[in-house]
Coordinates of C-alpha atoms in Angstrom, one line a residue:
X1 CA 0.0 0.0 0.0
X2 CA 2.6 2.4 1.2
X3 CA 4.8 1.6 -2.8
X4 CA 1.5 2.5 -4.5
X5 CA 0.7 6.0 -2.5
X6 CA 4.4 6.6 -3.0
X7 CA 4.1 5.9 -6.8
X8 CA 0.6 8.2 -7.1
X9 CA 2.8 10.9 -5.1
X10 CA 5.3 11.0 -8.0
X11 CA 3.2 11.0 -10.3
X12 CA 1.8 14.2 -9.2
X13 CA 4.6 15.9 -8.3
X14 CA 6.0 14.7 -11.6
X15 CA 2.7 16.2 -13.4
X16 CA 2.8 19.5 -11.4
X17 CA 6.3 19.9 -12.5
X18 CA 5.9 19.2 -16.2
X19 CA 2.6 21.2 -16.3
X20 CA 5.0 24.4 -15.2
X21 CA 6.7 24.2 -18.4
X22 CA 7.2 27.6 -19.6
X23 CA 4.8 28.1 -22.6
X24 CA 6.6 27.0 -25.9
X25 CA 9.3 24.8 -24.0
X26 CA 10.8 21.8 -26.6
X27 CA 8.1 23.4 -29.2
X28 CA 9.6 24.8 -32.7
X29 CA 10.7 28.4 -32.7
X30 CA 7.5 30.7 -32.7
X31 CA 5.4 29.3 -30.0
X32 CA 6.9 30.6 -27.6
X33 CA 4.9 34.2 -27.9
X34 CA 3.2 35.4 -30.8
X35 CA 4.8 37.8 -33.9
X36 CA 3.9 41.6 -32.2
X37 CA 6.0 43.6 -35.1
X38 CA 4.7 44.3 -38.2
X39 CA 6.8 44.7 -41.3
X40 CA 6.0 47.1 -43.9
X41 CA 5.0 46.4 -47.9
X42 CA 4.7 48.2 -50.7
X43 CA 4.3 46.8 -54.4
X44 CA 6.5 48.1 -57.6
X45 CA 3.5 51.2 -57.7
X46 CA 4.3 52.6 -54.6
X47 CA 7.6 51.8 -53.4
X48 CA 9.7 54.8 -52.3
X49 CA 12.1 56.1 -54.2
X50 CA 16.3 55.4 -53.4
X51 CA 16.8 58.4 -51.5
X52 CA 13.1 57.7 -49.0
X53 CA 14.2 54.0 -49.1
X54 CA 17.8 54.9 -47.7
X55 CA 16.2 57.5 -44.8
X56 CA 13.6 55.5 -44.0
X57 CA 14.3 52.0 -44.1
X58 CA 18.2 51.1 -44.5
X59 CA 19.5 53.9 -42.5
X60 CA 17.6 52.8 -38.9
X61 CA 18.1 48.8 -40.2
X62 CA 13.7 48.9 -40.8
X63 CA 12.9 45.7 -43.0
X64 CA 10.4 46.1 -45.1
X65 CA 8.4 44.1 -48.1
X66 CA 8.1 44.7 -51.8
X67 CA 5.3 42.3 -53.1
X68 CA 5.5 41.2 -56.9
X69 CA 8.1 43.3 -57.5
X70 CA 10.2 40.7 -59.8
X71 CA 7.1 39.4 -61.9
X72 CA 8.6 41.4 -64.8
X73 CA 11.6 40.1 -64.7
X74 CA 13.6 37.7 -67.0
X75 CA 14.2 35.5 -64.1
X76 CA 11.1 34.8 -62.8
X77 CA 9.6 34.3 -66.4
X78 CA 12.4 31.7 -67.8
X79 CA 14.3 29.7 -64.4
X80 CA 12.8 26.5 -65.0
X81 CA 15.2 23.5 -64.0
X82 CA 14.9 22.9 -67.7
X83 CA 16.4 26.4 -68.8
X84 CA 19.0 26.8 -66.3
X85 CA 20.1 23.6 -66.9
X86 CA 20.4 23.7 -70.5
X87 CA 22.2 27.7 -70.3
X88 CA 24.1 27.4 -66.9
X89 CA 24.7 23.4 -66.5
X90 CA 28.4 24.0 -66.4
X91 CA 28.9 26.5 -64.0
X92 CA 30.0 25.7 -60.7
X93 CA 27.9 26.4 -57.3
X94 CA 28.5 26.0 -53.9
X95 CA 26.6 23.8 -52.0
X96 CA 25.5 22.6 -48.1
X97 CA 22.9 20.6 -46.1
X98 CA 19.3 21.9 -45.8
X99 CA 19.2 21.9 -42.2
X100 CA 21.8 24.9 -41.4
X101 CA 24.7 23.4 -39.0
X102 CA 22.8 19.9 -38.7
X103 CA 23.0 18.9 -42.2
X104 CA 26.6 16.9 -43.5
X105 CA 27.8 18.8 -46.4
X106 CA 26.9 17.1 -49.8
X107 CA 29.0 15.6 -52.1
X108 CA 29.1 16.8 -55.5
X109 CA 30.5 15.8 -59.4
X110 CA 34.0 15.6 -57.7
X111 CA 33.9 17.7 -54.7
X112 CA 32.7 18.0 -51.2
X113 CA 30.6 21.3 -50.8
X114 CA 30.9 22.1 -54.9
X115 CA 28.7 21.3 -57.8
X116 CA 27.8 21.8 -61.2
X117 CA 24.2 23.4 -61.7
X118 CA 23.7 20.4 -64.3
X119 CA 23.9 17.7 -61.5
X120 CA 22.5 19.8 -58.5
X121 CA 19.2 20.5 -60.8
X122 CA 19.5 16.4 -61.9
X123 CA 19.5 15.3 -57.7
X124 CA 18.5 18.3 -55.9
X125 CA 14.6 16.8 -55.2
X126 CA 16.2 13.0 -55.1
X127 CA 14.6 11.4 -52.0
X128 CA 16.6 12.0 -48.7
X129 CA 18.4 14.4 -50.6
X130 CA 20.2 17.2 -48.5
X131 CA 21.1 19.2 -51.0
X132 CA 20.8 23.1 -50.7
X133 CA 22.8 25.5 -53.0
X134 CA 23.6 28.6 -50.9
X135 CA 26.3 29.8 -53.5
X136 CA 27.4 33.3 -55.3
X137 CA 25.8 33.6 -58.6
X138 CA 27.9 33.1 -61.5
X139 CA 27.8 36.2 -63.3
X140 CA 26.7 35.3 -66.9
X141 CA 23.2 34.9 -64.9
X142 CA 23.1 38.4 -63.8
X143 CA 21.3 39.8 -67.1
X144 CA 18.2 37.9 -65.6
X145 CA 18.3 38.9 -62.4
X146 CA 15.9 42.4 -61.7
X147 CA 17.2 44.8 -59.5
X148 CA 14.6 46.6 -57.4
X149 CA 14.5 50.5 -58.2
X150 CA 14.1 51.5 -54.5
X151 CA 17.6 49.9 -54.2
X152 CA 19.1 50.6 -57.7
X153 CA 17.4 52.7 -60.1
X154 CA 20.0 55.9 -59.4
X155 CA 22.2 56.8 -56.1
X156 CA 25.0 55.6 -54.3
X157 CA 22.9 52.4 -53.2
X158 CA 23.1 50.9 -56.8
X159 CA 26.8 51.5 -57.0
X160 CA 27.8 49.6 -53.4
X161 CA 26.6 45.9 -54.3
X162 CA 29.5 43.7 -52.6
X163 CA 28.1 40.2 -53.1
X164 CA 24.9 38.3 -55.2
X165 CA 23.9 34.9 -53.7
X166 CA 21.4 32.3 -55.0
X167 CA 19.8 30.0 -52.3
X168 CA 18.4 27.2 -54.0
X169 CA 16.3 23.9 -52.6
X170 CA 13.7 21.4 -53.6
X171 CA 11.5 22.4 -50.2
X172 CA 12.4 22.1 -47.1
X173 CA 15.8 23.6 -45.9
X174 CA 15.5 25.1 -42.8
X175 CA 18.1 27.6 -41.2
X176 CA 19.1 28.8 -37.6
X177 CA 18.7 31.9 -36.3
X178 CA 21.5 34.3 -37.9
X179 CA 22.7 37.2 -38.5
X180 CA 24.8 38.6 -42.4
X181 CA 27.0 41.1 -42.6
X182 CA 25.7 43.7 -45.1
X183 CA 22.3 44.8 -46.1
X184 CA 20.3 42.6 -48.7
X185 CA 17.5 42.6 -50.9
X186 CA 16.8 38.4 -51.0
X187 CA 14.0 38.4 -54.0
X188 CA 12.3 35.1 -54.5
X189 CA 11.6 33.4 -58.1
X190 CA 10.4 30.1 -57.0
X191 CA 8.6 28.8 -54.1
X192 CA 7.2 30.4 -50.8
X193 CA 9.4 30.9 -47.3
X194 CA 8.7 31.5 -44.1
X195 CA 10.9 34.1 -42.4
X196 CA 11.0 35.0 -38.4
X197 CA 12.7 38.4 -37.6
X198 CA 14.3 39.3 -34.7
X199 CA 15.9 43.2 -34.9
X200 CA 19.7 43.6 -34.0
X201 CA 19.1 45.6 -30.7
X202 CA 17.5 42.3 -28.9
X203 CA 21.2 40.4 -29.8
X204 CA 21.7 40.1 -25.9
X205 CA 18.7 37.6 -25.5
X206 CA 19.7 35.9 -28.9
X207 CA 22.1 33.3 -27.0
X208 CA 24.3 33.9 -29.8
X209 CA 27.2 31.1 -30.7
X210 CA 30.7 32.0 -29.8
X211 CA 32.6 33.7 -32.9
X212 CA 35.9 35.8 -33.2
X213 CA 35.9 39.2 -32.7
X214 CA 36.9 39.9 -36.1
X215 CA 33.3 38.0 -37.7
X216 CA 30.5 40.5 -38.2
X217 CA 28.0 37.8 -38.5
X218 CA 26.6 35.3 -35.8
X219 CA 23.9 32.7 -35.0
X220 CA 22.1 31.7 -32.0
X221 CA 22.7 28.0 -30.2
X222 CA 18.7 27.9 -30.0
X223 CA 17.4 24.9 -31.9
X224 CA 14.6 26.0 -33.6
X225 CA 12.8 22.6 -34.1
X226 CA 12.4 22.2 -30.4
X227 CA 13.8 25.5 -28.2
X228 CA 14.8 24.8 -24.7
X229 CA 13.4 27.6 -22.6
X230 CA 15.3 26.0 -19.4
X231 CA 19.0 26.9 -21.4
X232 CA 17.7 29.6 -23.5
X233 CA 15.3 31.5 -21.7
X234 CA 15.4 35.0 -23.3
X235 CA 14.5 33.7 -26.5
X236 CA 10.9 34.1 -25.2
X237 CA 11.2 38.1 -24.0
X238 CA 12.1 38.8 -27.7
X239 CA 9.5 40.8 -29.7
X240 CA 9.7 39.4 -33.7
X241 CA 8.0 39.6 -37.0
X242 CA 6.8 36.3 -38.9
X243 CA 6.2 37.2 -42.4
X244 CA 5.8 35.1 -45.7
X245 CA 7.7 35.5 -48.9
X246 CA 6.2 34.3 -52.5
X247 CA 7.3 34.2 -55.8
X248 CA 8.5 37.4 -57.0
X249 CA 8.2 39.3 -53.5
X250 CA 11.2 41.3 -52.3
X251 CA 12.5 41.1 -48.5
X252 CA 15.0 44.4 -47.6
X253 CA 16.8 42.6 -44.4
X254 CA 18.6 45.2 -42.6
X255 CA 22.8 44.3 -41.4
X256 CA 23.0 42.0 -38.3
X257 CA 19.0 41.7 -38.4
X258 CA 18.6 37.8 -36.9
X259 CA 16.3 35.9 -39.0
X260 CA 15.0 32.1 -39.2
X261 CA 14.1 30.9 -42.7
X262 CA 12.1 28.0 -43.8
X263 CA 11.7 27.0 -47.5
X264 CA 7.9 25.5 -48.2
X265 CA 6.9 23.2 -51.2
X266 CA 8.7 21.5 -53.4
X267 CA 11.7 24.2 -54.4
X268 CA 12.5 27.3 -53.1
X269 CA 15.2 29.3 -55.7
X270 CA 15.6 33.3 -54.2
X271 CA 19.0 35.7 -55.2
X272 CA 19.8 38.0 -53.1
X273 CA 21.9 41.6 -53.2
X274 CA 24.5 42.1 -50.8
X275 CA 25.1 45.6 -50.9
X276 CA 27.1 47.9 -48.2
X277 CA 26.4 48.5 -44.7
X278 CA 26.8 52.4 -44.5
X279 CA 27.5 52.6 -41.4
X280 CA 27.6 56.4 -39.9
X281 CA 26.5 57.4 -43.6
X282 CA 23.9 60.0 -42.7
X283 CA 23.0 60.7 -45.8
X284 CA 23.7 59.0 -49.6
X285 CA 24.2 60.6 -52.7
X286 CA 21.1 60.7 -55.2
X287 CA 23.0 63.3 -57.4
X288 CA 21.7 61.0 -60.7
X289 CA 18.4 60.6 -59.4
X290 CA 16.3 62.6 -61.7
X291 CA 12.4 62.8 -62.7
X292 CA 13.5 60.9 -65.7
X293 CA 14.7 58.1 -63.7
X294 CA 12.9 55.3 -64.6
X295 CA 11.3 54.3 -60.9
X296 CA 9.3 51.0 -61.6
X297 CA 11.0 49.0 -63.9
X298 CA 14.1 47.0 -62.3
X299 CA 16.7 47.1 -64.2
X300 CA 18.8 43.9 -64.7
X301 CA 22.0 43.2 -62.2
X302 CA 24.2 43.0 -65.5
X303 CA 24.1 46.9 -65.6
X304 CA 25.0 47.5 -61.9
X305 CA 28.6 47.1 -60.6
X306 CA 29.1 44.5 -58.5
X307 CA 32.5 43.9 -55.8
X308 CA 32.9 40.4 -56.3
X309 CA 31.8 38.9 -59.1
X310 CA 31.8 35.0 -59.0
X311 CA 32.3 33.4 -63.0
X312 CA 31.3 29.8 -62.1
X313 CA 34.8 28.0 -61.9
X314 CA 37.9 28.0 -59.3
X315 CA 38.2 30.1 -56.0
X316 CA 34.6 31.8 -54.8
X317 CA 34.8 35.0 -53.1
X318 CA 31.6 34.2 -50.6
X319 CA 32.2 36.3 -47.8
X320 CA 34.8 39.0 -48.9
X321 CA 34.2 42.6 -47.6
X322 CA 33.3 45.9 -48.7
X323 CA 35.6 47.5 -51.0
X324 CA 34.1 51.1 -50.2
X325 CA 33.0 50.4 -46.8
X326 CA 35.9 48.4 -45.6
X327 CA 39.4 48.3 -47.2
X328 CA 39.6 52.0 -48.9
X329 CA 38.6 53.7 -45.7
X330 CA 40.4 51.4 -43.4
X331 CA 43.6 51.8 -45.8
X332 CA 43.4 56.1 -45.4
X333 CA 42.7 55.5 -41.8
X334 CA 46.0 54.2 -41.0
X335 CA 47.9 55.6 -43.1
X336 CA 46.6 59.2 -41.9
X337 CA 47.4 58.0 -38.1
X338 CA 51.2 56.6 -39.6
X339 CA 51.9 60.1 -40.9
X340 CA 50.5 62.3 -37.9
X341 CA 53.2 60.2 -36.2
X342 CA 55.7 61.1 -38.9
X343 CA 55.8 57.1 -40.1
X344 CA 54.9 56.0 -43.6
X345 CA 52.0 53.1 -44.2
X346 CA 54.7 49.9 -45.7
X347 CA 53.8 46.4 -46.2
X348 CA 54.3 45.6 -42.5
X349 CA 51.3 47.8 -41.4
X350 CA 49.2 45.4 -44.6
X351 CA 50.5 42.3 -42.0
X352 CA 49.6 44.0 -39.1
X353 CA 46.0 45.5 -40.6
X354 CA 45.2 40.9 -41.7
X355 CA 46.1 39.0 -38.3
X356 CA 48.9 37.2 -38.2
X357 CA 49.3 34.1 -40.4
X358 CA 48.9 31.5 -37.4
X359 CA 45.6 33.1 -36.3
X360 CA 42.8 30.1 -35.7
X361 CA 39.8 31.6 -36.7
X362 CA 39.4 28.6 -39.2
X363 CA 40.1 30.3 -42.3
X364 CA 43.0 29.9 -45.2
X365 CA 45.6 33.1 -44.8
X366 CA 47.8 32.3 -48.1
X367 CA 48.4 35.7 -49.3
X368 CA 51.4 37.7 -51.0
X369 CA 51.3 40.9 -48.6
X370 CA 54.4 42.5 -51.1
X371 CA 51.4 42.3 -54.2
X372 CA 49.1 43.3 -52.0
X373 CA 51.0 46.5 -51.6
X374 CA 52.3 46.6 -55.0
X375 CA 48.9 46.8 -57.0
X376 CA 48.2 50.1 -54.6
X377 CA 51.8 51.7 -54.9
X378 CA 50.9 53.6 -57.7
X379 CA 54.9 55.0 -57.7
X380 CA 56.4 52.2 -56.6
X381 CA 58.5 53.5 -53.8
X382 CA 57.2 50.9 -51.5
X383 CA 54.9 52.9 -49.6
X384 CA 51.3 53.8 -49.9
X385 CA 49.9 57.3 -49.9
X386 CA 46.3 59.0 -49.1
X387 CA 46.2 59.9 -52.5
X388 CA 47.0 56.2 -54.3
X389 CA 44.6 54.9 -51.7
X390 CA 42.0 57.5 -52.8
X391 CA 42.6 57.0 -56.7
X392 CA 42.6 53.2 -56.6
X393 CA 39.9 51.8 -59.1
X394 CA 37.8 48.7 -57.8
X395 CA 40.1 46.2 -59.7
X396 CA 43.2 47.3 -57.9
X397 CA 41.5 47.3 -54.2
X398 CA 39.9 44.0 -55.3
X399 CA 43.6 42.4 -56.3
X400 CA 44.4 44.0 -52.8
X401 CA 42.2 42.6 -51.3
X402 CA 42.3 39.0 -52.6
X403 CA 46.0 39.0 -50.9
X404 CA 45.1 40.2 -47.5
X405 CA 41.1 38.6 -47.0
X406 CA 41.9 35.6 -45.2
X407 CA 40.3 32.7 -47.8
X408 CA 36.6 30.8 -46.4
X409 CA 37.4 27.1 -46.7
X410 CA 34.6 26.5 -48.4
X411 CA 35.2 28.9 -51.1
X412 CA 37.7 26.6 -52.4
X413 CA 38.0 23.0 -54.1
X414 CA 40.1 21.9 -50.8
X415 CA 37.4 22.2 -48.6
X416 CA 37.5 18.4 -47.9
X417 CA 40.8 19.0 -46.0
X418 CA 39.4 21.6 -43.3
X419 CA 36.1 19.5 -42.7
X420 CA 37.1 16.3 -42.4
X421 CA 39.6 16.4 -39.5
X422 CA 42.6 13.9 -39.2
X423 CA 41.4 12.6 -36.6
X424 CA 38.5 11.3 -38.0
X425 CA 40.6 9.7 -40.6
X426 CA 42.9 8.6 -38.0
X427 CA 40.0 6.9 -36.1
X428 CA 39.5 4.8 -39.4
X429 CA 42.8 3.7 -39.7
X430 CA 43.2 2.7 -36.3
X431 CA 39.8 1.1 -35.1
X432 CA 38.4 0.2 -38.6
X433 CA 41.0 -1.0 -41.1
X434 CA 43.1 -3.4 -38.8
X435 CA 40.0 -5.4 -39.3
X436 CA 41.1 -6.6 -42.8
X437 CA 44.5 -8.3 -43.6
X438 CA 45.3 -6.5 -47.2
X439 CA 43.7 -2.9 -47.5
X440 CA 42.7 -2.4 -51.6
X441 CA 42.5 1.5 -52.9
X442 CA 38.2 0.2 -53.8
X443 CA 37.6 -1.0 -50.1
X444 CA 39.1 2.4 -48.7
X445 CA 37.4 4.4 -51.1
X446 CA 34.0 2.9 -50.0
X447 CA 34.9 3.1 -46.5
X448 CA 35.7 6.5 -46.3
X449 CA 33.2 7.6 -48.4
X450 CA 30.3 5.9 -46.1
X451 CA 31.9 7.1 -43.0
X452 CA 32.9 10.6 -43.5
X453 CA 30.5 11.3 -46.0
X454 CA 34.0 12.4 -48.5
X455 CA 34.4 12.1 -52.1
X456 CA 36.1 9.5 -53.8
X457 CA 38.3 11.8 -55.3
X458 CA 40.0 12.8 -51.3
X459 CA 39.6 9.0 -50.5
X460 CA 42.0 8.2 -53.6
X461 CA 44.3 10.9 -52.6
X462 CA 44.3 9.3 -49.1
X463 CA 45.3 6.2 -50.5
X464 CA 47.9 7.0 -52.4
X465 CA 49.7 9.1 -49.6
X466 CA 49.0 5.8 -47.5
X467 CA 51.0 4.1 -49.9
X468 CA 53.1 6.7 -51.7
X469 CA 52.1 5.6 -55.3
X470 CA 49.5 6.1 -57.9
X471 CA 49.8 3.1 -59.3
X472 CA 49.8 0.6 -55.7
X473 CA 46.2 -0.7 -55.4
X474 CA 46.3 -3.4 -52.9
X475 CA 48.6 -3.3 -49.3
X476 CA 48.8 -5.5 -46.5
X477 CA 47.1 -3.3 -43.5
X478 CA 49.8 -4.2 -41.4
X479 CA 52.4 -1.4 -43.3
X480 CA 50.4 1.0 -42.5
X481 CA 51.3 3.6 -40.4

């Protein structure tokens, strides 16, 4: 008798407990409160113009909605998987898991994290595929890509895109809470998403990730499929906007605004413009901005300058910073503090301005820092000037730049190396091969693939280095070492 009143007593306390569950605990990200902050929208008719759109919206970070405003565009009217297929099969595109941080990175025509638009479009809505193409845009798609007037019909706006993206899924893909960098226009030609929004100035209850001081981005450790309001309490106390994005609407998502996006249907395919952050810019210039400006047409991305360009093949520049609103400013900053203390700007102040070599931030520091200094040394005395600094034309701060910017992993075709530690090869060698008496190039091959989720191509590099020829195919596990 006394077991069985001791059992009911659990179970009560046990229910009391549970049934004080803050609202929303282990529940997906949203039901924790409700959306209180409305987002503003406008259509193509009665958008504001750059100058209105720079006061009112980019300068205090506002987000704000442009409904149907690429219907007109080339985009929306030819991207079938047919079309792009058949005109932009060969370029290259980077690619990840649709689940943001939980997904393993896919495996392409030959690399990890890399593929060509003709075999994403052929596997991309494969059952249990993972596949997710968050990639630059090779430029020879630009021409079909509208730019929305409000951003880039006239003024300084239009001429301060750093980076164009497409984000590309068959349905499904599902990010964390994060923040970008810059300011972007993410327009959507296929599909329907679901975005939260969460505005910069509530980062302390964000529970962001750990990051080095030098990344402007973040993202929060919530999980958003089942949020833990025991480890991440605040997430509840943040007021947020929950808006949806169909095809052909424009989202303006202000820098560092957190956001949470969720692609419904069967594909989702959106580009988006990265352009600068302006910060401290009070006001922009519209001096080009006339009544004969055309304000409801966009015009196509081919006719905009664009920082980094991305043309489909070999090292991406995903990532890379602002030419206008980070190197030339940072450049004239220095080198005016050097010569108020009577000391010229040289290449050791370019080391100094990158980090050191060594610095573990995870990222690929390879550069030539006498180039670097040489494409801006107009004179070539070895030292840079306010005035070279001032004078240099986007190629030059871009060749710059591409010596001293610190290279994302997974911009490049060695991206294998970086996320597949040694160790986890290691662990292969040591717990799983001594398992077999002769070790054959097609057995490690299939075993590294199925483990670690790498290519063939790294597994038959890994061989060979095992064995220290091309042409050994077969060795007795035993010599290894």
């Amino acid at each position: 008798m006394f077991f069985l009143r001791l059992i009911f007593l659990f179970v009560v306390v046990f229910n009391c407990i549970k049934a004080q569950d803050p609202v929303g605990h282990l529940k997906p990200l949203g039901e924790q409160t409700p959306p209180t902050v409305p987002i503003d929208e406008f259509t193509i008719d009665n958008a504001p113009r750059p100058y209105d759109f720079y006061e009112n919206y980019v300068k205090p970070s506002k987000a704000a909605i442009f409904r149907g405003a690429m219907l007109d565009t080339s985009g929306f009217k030819l991207w079938t998987d047919e079309y792009i297929k058949e005109n932009y099969g060969t370029m290259e595109v980077r690619t990840e898991g649709k689940k943001e941080k939980n997904s393993k990175i896919p495996v392409g025509v030959k690399y990890l994290g890399r593929d060509t638009i003709s075999h994403f479009v052929d596997n991309y809505h494969l059952p249990n595929t993972s596949m997710y193409m968050v990639s630059e845009l090779p430029e020879v798609m630009f021409k079909e890509v509208g730019v929305l007037p409000s951003l880039g019909a006239c003024g300084e706006m239009g001429r301060r895109f750093v980076e164009i993206d497409i984000w590309w899924n068959g349905g499904g893909g599902r990010s964390v809470i994060h923040k970008d960098a810059f300011n972007q226009l993410n327009c959507l030609y296929r599909g329907t998403k679901s975005w939260k929004l969460y505005e910069y100035k509530y980062e302390k209850w964000i529970h962001k990730h750990w990051e080095p001081e030098n990344e402007v981005g973040g993202f929060s450790e919530v999980d958003v499929d089942a949020v833990d309001l025991y480890k991440h309490p605040n997430i509840a106390k943040i007021p947020w906007s929950n808006i949806t994005i169909n095809a052909g609407d424009c989202l303006f998502l202000p820098k560092s605004y957190y956001h949470q996006v969720h692609s419904n249907g069967e594909q989702n395919l959106a580009v988006s413009i990265l352009f600068s952050r302006f910060d401290g810019i009070e006001h922009i210039d519209v001096s080009d901005c006339t009544d004969q400006t055309d304000y409801k047409i966009p015009r196509p991305l081919s006719e905009a300058g664009v920082m980094w360009k991305w043309c489909g093949t070999g090292m991406m520049s995903m990532g890379n910073g602002d030419f206008e609103g980070e190197y030339r400013p940072m450049l004239m900053r220095t080198i005016a503090d050097l010569n108020e203390a009577g000391m010229d700007f040289t290449v050791d102040n370019i080391a100094e301005l990158s980090g050191g070599q060594d610095e573990d931030d995870g990222k690929l520091r390879i550069g030539n820092y006498d180039k670097a200094l040489a494409v801006l040394d107009a004179n070539g005395d070895g030292k840079l000037t306010m005035e070279e600094v001032q004078n240099a034309t986007w190629d030059q701060l871009r060749a710059y730049a591409l010596e001293v910017e610190p290279h994302e992993p997974s911009n490049s075709y060695k991206f294998e190396y970086s996320y597949i530690s040694y160790d986890e090869v290691k662990m292969i060698l040591d717990n799983i091969i001594p398992q077999y008496e002769t070790l054959t190039r097609e057995k490690w091959i299939n075993v590294y693939t199925k483990m670690l989720h790498g290519t063939t191509n790294f597994a038959n590099q890994i061989f060979t280095g095992l064995v220290d020829s091309e042409e050994i195919n077969e060795v007795s596990t035993s010599n290894l070492t």
